Coordinates of C-alpha atoms and ligand atoms in Angstrom, one line a residue:
Chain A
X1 CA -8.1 45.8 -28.1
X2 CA -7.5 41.7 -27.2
X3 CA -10.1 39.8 -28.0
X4 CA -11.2 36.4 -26.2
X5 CA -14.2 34.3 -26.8
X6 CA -15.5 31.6 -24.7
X7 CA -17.0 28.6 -25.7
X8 CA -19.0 26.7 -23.4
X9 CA -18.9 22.7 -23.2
X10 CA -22.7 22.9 -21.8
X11 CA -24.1 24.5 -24.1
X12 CA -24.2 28.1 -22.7
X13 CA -24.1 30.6 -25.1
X14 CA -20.5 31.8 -26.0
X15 CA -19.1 35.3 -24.8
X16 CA -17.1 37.8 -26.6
X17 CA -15.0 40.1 -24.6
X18 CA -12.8 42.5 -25.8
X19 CA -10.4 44.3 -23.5
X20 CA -7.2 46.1 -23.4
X21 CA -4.2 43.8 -21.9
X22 CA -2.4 46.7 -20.1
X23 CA -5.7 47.5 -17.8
X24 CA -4.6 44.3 -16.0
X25 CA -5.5 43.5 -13.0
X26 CA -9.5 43.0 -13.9
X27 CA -10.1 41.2 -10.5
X28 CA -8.1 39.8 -8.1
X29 CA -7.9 36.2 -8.4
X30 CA -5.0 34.2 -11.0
X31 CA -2.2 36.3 -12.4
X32 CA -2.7 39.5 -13.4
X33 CA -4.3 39.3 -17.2
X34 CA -5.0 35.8 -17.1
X35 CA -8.1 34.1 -18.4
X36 CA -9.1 33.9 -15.3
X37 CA -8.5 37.0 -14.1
X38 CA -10.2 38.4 -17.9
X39 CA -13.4 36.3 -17.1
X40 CA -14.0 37.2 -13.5
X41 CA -13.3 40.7 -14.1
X42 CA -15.8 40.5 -17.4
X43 CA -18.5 38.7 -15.1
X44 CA -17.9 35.3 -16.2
X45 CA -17.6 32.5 -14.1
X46 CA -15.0 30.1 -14.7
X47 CA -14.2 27.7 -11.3
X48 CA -10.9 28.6 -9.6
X49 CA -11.4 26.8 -6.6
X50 CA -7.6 27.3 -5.0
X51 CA -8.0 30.9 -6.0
X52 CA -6.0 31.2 -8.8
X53 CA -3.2 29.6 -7.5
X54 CA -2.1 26.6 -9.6
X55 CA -3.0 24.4 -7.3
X56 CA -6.3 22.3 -8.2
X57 CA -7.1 22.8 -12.7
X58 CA -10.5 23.5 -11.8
X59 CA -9.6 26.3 -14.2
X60 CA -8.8 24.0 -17.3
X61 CA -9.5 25.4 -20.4
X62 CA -9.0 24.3 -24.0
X63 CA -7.6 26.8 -26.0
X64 CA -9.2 26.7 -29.9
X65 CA -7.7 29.6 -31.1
X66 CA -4.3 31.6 -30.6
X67 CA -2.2 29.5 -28.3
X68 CA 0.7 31.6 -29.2
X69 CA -0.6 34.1 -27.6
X70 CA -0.5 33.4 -24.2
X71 CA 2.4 33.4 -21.8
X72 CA 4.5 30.2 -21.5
X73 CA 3.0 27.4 -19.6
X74 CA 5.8 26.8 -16.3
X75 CA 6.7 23.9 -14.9
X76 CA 4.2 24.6 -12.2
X77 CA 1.6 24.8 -14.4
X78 CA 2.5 21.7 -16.2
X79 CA 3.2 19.7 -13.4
X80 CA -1.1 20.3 -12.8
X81 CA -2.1 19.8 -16.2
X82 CA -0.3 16.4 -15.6
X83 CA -3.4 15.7 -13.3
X84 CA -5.9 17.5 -15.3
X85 CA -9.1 14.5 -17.2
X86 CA -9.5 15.3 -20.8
X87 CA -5.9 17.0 -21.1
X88 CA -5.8 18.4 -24.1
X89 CA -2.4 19.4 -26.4
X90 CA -3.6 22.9 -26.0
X91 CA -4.9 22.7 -22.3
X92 CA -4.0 25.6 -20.2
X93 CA -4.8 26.3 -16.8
X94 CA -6.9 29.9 -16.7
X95 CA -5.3 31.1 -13.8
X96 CA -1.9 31.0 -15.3
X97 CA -2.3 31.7 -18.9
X98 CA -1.7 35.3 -20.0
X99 CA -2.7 37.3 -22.7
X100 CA -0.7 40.6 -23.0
X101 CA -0.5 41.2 -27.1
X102 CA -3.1 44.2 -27.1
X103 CA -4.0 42.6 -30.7
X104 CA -4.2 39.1 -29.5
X105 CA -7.2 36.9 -30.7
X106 CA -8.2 33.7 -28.3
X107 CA -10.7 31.2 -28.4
X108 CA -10.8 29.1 -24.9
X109 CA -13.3 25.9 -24.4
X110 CA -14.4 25.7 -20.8
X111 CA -14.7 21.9 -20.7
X112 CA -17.9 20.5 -18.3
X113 CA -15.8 18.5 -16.5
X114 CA -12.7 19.0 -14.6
X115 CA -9.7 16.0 -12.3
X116 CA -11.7 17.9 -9.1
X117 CA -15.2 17.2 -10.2
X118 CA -14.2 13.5 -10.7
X119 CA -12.0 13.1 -7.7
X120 CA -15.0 14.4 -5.5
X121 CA -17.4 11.7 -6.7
X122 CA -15.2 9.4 -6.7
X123 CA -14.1 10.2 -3.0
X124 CA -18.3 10.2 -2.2
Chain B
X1 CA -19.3 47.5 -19.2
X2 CA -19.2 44.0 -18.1
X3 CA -22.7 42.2 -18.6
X4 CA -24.8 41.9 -15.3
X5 CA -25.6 38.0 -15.9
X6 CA -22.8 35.1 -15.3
X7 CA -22.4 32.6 -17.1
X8 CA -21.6 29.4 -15.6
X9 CA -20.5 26.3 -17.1
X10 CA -21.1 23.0 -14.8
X11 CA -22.0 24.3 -11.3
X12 CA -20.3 22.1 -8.6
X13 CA -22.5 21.6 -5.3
X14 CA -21.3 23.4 -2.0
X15 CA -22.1 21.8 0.9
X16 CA -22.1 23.9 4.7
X17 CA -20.5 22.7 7.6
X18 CA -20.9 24.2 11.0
X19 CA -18.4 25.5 13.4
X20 CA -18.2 23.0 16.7
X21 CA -15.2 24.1 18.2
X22 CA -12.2 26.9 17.8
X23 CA -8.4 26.3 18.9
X24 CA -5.8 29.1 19.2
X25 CA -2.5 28.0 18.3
X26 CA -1.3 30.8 19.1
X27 CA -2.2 34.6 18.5
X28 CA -2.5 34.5 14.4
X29 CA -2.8 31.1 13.9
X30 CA -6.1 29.1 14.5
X31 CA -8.1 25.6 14.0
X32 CA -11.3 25.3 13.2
X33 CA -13.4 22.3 13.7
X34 CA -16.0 22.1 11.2
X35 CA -19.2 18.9 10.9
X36 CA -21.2 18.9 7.8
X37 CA -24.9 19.9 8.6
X38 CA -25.7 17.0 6.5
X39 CA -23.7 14.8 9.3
X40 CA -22.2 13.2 6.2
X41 CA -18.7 12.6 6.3
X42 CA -16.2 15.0 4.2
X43 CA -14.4 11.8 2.0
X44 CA -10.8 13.1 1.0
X45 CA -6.8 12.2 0.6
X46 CA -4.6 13.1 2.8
X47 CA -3.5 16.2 1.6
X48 CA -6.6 17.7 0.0
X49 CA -8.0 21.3 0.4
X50 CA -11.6 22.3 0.4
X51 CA -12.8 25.6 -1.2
X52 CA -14.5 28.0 1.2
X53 CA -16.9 30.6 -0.5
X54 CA -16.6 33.8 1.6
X55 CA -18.7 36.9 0.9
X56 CA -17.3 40.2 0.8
X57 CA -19.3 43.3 0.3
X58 CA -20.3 42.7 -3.1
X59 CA -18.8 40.0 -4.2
X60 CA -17.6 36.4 -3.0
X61 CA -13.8 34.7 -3.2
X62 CA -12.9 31.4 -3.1
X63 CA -10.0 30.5 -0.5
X64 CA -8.2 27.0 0.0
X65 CA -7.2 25.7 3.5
X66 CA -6.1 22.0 3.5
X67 CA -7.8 19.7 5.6
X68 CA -5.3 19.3 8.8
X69 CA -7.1 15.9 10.2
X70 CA -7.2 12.7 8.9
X71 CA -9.7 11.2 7.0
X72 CA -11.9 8.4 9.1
X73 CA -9.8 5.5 8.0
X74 CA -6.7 6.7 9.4
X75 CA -8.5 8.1 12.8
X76 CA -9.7 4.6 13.1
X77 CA -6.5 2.6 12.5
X78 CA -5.5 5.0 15.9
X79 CA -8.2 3.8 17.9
X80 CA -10.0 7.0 17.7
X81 CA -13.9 6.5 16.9
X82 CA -14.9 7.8 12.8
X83 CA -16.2 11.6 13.2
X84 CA -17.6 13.9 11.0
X85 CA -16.0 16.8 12.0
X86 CA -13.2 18.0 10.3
X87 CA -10.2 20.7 10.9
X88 CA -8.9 23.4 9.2
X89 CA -6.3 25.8 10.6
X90 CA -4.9 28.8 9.6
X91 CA -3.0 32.2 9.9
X92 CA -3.6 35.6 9.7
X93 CA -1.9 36.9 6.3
X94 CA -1.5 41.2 6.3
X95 CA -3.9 42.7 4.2
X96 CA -5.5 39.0 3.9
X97 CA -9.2 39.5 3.7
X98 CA -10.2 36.4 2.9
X99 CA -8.7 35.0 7.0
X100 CA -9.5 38.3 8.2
X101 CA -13.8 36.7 7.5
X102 CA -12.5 33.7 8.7
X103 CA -11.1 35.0 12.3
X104 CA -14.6 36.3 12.2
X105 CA -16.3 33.9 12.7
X106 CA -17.7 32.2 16.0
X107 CA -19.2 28.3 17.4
X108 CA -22.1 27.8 15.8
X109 CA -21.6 29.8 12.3
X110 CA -22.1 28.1 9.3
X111 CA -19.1 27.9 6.1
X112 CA -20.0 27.1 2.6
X113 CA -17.4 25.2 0.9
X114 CA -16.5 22.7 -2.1
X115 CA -14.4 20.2 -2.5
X116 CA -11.9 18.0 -1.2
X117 CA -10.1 19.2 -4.3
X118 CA -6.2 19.1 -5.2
X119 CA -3.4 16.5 -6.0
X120 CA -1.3 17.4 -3.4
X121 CA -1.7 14.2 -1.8
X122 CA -0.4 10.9 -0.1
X123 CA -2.7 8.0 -0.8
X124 CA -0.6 4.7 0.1
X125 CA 2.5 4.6 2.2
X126 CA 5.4 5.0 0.0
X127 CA 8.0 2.0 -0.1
X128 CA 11.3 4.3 -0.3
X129 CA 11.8 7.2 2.7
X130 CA 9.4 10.1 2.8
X131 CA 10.8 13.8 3.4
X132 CA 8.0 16.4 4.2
X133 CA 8.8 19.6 4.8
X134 CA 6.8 22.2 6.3
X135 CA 6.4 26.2 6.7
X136 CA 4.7 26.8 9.6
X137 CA 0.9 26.3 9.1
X138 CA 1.6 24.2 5.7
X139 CA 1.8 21.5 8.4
X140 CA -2.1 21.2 7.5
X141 CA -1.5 19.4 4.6
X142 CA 1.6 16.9 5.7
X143 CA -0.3 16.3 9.2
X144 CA -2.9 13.6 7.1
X145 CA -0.1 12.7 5.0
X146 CA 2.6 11.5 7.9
X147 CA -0.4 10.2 9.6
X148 CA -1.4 7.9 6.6
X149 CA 2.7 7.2 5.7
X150 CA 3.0 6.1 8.7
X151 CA -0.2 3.8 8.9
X152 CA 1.3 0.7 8.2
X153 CA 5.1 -0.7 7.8
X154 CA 6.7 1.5 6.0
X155 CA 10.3 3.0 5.3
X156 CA 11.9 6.1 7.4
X157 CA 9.9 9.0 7.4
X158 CA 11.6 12.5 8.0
X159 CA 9.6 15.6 9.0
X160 CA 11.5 19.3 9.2
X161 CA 9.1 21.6 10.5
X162 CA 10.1 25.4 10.3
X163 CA 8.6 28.6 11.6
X164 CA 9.9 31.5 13.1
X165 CA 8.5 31.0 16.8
X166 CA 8.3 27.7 18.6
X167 CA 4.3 28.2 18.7
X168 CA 4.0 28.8 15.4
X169 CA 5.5 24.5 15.1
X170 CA 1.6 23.2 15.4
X171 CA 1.0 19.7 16.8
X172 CA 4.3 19.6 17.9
X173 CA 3.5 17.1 20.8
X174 CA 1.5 14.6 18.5
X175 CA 4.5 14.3 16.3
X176 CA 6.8 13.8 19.2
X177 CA 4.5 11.4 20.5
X178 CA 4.8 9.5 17.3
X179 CA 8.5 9.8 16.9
X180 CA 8.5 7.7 20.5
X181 CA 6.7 5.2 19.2
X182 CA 7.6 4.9 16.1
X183 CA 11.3 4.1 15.2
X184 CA 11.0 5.0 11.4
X185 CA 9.9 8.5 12.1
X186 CA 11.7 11.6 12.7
X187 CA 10.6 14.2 13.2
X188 CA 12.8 17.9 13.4
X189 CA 11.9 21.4 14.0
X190 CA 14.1 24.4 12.6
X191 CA 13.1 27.7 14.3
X192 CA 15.0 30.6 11.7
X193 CA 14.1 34.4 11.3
X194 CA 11.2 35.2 9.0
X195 CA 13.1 35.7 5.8
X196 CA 15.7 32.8 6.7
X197 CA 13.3 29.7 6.9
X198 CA 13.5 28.7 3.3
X199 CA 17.3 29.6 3.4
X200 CA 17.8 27.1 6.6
X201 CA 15.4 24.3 4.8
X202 CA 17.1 25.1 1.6
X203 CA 20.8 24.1 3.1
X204 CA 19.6 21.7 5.1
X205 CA 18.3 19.4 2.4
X206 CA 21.0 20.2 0.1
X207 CA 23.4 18.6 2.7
X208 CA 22.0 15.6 3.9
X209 CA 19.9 14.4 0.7
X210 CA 22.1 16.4 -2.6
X211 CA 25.8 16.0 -0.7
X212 CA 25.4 13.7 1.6
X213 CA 24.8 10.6 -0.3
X214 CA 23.9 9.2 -3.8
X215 CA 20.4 8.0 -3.2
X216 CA 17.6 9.4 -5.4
X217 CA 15.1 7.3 -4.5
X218 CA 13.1 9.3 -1.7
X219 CA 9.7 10.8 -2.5
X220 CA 10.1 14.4 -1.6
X221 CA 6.9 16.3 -0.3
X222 CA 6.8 20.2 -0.1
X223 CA 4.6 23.1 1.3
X224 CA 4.7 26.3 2.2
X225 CA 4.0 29.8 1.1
X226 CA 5.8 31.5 -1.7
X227 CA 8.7 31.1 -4.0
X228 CA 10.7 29.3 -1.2
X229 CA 8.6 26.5 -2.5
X230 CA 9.5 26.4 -5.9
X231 CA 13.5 26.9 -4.9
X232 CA 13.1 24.0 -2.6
X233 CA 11.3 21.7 -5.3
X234 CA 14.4 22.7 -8.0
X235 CA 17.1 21.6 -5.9
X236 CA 15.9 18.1 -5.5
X237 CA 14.2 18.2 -9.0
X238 CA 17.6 19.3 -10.6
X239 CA 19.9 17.0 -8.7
X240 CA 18.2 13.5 -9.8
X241 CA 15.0 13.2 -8.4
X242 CA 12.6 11.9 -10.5
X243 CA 9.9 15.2 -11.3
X244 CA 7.3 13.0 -10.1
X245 CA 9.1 12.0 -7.1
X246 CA 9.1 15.7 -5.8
X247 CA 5.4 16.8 -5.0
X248 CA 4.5 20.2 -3.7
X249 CA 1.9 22.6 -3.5
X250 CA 2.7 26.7 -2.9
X251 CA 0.4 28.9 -0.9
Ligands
FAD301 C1 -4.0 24.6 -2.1 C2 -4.0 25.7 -1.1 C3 -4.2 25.3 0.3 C4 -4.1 26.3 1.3 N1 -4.3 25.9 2.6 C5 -4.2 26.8 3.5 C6 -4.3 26.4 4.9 O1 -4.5 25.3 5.2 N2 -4.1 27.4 5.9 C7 -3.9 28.7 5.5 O2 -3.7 29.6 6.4 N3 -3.8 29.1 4.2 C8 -4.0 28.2 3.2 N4 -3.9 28.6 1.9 C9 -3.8 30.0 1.6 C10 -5.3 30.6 1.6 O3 -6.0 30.0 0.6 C11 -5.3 32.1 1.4 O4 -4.5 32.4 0.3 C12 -4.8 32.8 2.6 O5 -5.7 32.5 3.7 C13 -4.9 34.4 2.3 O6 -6.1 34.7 1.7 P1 -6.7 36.1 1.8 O7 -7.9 36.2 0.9 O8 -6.9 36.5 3.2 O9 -5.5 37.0 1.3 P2 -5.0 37.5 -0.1 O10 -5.3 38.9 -0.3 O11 -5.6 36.5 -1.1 O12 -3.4 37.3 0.1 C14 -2.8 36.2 -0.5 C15 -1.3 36.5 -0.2 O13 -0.9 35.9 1.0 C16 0.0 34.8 0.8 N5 -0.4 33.7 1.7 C17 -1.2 32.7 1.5 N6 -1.4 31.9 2.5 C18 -0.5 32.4 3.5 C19 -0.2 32.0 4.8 N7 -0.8 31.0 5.4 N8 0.7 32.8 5.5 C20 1.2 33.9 4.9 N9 1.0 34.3 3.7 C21 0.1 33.6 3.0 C22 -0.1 34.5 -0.6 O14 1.1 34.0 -1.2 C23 -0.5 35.8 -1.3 O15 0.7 36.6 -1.5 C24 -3.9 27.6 0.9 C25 -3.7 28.0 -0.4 C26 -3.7 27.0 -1.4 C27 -3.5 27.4 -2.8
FES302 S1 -7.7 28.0 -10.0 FE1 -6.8 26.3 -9.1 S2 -5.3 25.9 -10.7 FE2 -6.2 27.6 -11.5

């Protein structure tokens, strides 16, 4: 079984889930296996307000723990983290990253802030 | 088994707008016209999306859909008077659930949504020529932007609009009307099979701004539903553009 815990920037309490790769999808939002798609499947909410679909980083998560282990960021993907406050050298976007080692061990910071929160005050 | 409880890390606030009025496009396709019960305007870029939070039996999903009219700024340059109400248009998708809710609804029905979210945008006029290019209702995004491009002096603007049925080109007339008035805006439709568009768009740009001339200088704006997208944004991308000259956004 893959293991992925979540750390919350606000303080929530952090979540362990444990979960086999191959019973991807787990919901039906971001690629199949992502973090995204791990989290909403597993009952945890983690914003995804274009639906999974690479087009906002309301999804941004820092990853802690076992960046290898997830699928290759594409230029898609990178062309958003380009836009994405408090970029990190191990941000990933949740909707894009996958994890599909069945032995795989990630650790993911969900920061409080994400480009869309900001742009929304800003535009108030 | 999946705890019951969510967690949620920083919870962003919705806000519901009412439906005022509905337009067919045509059979599939719609606009919706939508005023914030709080009468407060909706701020945005030209080119931003809001989030819409639709319930489904048991659960909720969050769907994108572009804001097609221009923020207040842009209304009034036109002479039209600053308005609340907003528009989103869209199309029926097979199997789409999420526009299937939408369609459902009626004047008078409220919408929660989030947002204006997305960087998919076009802020200040560009100073070198502006191609947007367009799949059929992924006009909603480029209708604000050519609007706001074309706001003030500015260099040639070229729009290629492409669907697979005349009525599926939206706002057709308005853009006509500004090509009339506007020298440095053209504005092209390509009508092409289903499964041809992107191949028509594709050749298209490759001959008039790869082959046809040495200039790498135009911004380049994209949108439109699947791969096609990403094909178009690689030929200008790998033939000198600048990556951050070439924006798009994929559906
Ligand atoms: C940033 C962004 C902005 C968007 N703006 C709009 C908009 O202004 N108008 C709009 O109609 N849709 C828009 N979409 C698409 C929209 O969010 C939904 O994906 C679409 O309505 C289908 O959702 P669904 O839940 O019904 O279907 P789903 O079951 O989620 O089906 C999604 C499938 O339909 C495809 N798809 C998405 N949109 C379309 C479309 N318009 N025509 C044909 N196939 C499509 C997707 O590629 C995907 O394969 C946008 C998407 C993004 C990411
Ligand atoms: S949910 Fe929008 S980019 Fe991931």
């Amino acid at each position: 079984m893959a293991k992925l815990r979540v750390i919350f920037e606000n303080g929530d309490p952090e979540r362990v889930i444990e979960f086999d790769p191959a019973a991807a999808p787990f919901h039906h939002d971001g690629r199949p296996g992502s973090i995204l798609d791990i989290l909403l499947g597993h009952k945890i909410h983690l914003e995804h307000a274009c639906g999974g679909n690479c087009a906002c980083t309301t999804c941004h998560v820092v990853v802690k723990q076992g960046l290898p282990k997830l699928s290759e960021a594409e230029e898609q993907e990178e062309d958003m983290l380009d836009k994405a406050p408090g970029l990190t050298p191990t941000s990933r976007l949740g909707c894009q990253a996958v994890i599909e080692d069945p032995d795989a061990e990630v650790t993911v910071m969900i920061p409080r802030f994400t480009i869309n929160l900001v742009s929304e005050s800003e535009s108030e | 088994m999946p705890p019951e409880q969510t967690a949620r890390p920083a919870s962003r606030p919705s806000r519901t707008a009412r439906i005022e009025r509905i337009f067919d496009h045509a059979a599939d396709t719609r606009s919706l016209f939508l005023a914030p019960i709080d009468s407060r305007a909706l701020r945005f870029t030209p080119g931003q999306f809001i989030s819409i939070v639709i319930p489904l039996a048991g659960e909720t999903r969050n769907r994108a859909y572009s804001i097609a009219s221009s923020p207040d700024r842009d209304r009034e340059a036109d002479g039209l008077s600053p308005d609340a109400t907003f528009e989103i248009c869209f199309n029926r998708v097979p199997g789409g659930r999420g526009v299937d809710w939408l369609f459902e609804r009626v004047v008078g029905d409220t919408i929660d949504f989030t947002g204006p979210f997305g960087a998919f945008t076009l802020d200040t006029p560009p100073s070198v020529e502006s191609i947007f290019l367009a799949d059929a209702t992924a006009i909603a995004p480029i209708r604000p932007m050519v609007h706001r491009a074309a706001s003030s002096a500015h260099a040639p603007i070229v729009l290629i609009h492409a669907a697979y049925s005349a009525d599926h080109l939206l706002y057709q007339a308005e853009f006509e009307d500004l090509a009339g008035r506007d020298s440095e805006f053209r504005f092209e439709k390509i009508i092409a099979p289903e499964g041809a568009i992107y191949d028509r768009l594709f050749a298209e740009c490759e001959r008039r701004w790869i082959r046809g001339d040495s200039n790498r200088a135009r911004r380049i704006y994209i949108c439109g539903v699947g791969k096609g997208v990403i094909r178009l944004r690689d030929l200008f991308r790998q033939n000198g553009y600048e990556r951050r000259s070439v924006l798009y956004e994929q559906w």
